[in-house]
Amino acid sequence: MEWLNILSNSAKSKEDKLEAVGYIRDILDYGSETDDASLKIINSLSEQVVKQNDDDIKEVILDAMLEGSKAPFVEKSMNLEPIVGHLTEFNDECLSYILSMLGNSGNNDYRAIIESYKTNLRLEEDVEEALSELDYRIKNNL
């Protein structure tokens, strides 16, 4: 996966990394990847996003993960632990994406993490939506 080499190479420019994420996004959006293949890509992105120093790169990676994970199996199976272990390193824009993914996971273990952002007024709506989605998925066994 050439794009993974670009994201993990600190010598690559911001533009190169953004282009690589755009390529990944096209694969996830328009490719005919299986759910397993999409999950593998998204899990690789989960590991890469915490290694990035630029907030713009982090945000486009998180957007690619969120938008590329629309299959219920993928949303439920994503490995979000690398991200969860580094939440303090993300700005509010990035946290908005992360809260959505935590809610979409249907994993009740993430409830306390989502709720911990209730006091952030910029994320108040994101927290409500994530908790609502989490409750819906738990209730409906999704």
Coordinates of C-alpha atoms in Angstrom, one line a residue:
M1 CA 0.0 0.0 0.0
E2 CA 1.9 3.0 -1.3
W3 CA -0.3 5.5 0.4
L4 CA 0.6 4.0 3.8
N5 CA 4.2 4.6 3.1
I6 CA 3.5 8.2 2.2
L7 CA 1.5 8.7 5.5
S8 CA 4.2 7.1 7.6
N9 CA 7.1 9.0 6.0
S10 CA 7.8 12.1 8.0
A11 CA 9.8 13.5 5.0
K12 CA 6.7 13.6 2.8
S13 CA 5.0 17.0 2.4
K14 CA 1.6 17.9 3.7
E15 CA 0.4 18.0 0.1
D16 CA 1.7 14.5 -0.6
K17 CA -0.1 13.2 2.5
L18 CA -3.3 15.0 1.7
E19 CA -3.2 13.5 -1.8
A20 CA -2.6 10.0 -0.4
V21 CA -5.6 10.4 1.8
G22 CA -7.7 11.6 -1.2
Y23 CA -6.6 8.4 -3.0
I24 CA -7.6 6.3 0.0
R25 CA -10.9 8.1 0.2
D26 CA -11.6 7.3 -3.5
I27 CA -10.9 3.7 -2.8
L28 CA -13.3 3.6 0.1
D29 CA -16.0 5.7 -1.6
Y30 CA -15.9 4.3 -5.2
G31 CA -13.9 1.2 -5.1
S32 CA -15.4 -2.2 -5.0
E33 CA -13.6 -3.2 -1.8
T34 CA -15.1 -5.9 0.4
D35 CA -16.0 -4.9 3.9
D36 CA -13.0 -6.8 5.2
A37 CA -10.7 -4.9 2.8
S38 CA -12.3 -1.6 3.8
L39 CA -11.9 -2.5 7.5
K40 CA -8.2 -3.2 7.0
I41 CA -7.7 0.2 5.3
I42 CA -9.6 2.0 8.0
N43 CA -7.7 0.3 10.8
S44 CA -4.5 1.3 9.1
L45 CA -5.7 4.9 9.0
S46 CA -6.6 4.6 12.7
E47 CA -2.9 3.8 13.4
Q48 CA -1.6 6.5 11.1
V49 CA -3.8 9.4 12.3
V50 CA -2.2 9.5 15.7
K51 CA 1.3 9.7 14.1
Q52 CA 0.5 12.9 12.2
N53 CA 1.5 16.3 13.5
D54 CA -0.7 18.4 11.2
D55 CA -4.3 19.0 12.2
D56 CA -5.5 19.3 8.6
I57 CA -4.0 15.8 7.8
K58 CA -5.6 14.4 10.9
E59 CA -8.9 15.8 10.0
V60 CA -9.0 14.4 6.4
I61 CA -7.9 11.0 7.7
L62 CA -10.7 11.0 10.2
D63 CA -13.2 12.1 7.6
A64 CA -12.0 9.3 5.3
M65 CA -12.5 6.8 8.2
L66 CA -15.9 8.1 9.1
E67 CA -17.2 8.3 5.5
G68 CA -15.5 5.1 4.4
S69 CA -17.0 3.0 7.2
K70 CA -20.7 3.1 6.3
A71 CA -21.1 -0.6 6.2
P72 CA -22.5 -1.7 9.7
F73 CA -19.9 -4.5 10.0
V74 CA -17.1 -2.0 9.4
E75 CA -18.5 0.6 11.8
K76 CA -18.8 -2.0 14.5
S77 CA -15.4 -3.6 13.9
M78 CA -13.2 -0.6 13.5
N79 CA -10.2 -0.5 15.8
L80 CA -10.5 2.9 17.5
E81 CA -8.2 2.1 20.3
P82 CA -5.1 3.8 18.8
I83 CA -7.2 7.0 18.6
V84 CA -8.8 6.6 22.0
G85 CA -5.3 6.4 23.5
H86 CA -4.5 9.8 22.1
L87 CA -7.6 11.9 22.4
T88 CA -5.9 14.8 24.0
E89 CA -3.8 15.3 20.8
F90 CA -6.9 16.2 18.7
N91 CA -8.6 19.5 18.2
D92 CA -12.3 20.0 18.4
E93 CA -12.8 19.5 14.6
C94 CA -11.1 16.1 14.8
L95 CA -12.9 15.2 18.0
S96 CA -16.2 15.7 16.2
Y97 CA -15.3 12.9 13.8
I98 CA -14.0 10.7 16.6
L99 CA -17.2 11.1 18.6
S100 CA -19.3 10.1 15.6
M101 CA -17.2 7.0 15.1
L102 CA -17.4 6.1 18.8
G103 CA -21.2 6.4 18.7
N104 CA -21.4 4.5 15.4
S105 CA -19.4 1.6 16.9
G106 CA -22.3 0.6 19.1
N107 CA -19.7 -0.2 21.8
N108 CA -21.1 0.8 25.2
D109 CA -17.5 0.9 26.6
Y110 CA -17.1 4.2 24.7
R111 CA -20.1 5.9 26.5
A112 CA -17.9 7.4 29.3
I113 CA -15.5 8.8 26.7
I114 CA -18.3 10.4 24.7
E115 CA -19.9 11.8 27.9
S116 CA -16.6 13.3 29.0
Y117 CA -16.9 15.9 26.2
K118 CA -20.3 17.2 27.5
T119 CA -18.7 20.2 29.0
N120 CA -17.1 21.3 25.7
L121 CA -19.7 23.7 24.3
R122 CA -18.2 23.4 20.8
L123 CA -18.9 19.6 20.9
E124 CA -22.2 19.6 22.7
E125 CA -24.3 18.7 19.6
D126 CA -21.7 16.0 18.6
V127 CA -21.9 14.4 22.0
E128 CA -25.7 14.3 21.9
E129 CA -25.7 12.8 18.4
A130 CA -23.0 10.2 19.3
L131 CA -24.9 9.1 22.4
S132 CA -28.1 8.9 20.5
E133 CA -26.5 6.8 17.8
L134 CA -24.8 4.6 20.5
D135 CA -28.1 4.0 22.2
Y136 CA -29.9 3.2 19.0
R137 CA -27.2 0.7 17.9
I138 CA -27.2 -1.0 21.3
K139 CA -31.0 -1.1 21.5
N140 CA -31.3 -2.6 18.0
N141 CA -28.3 -4.9 18.3
L142 CA -26.6 -3.3 15.4

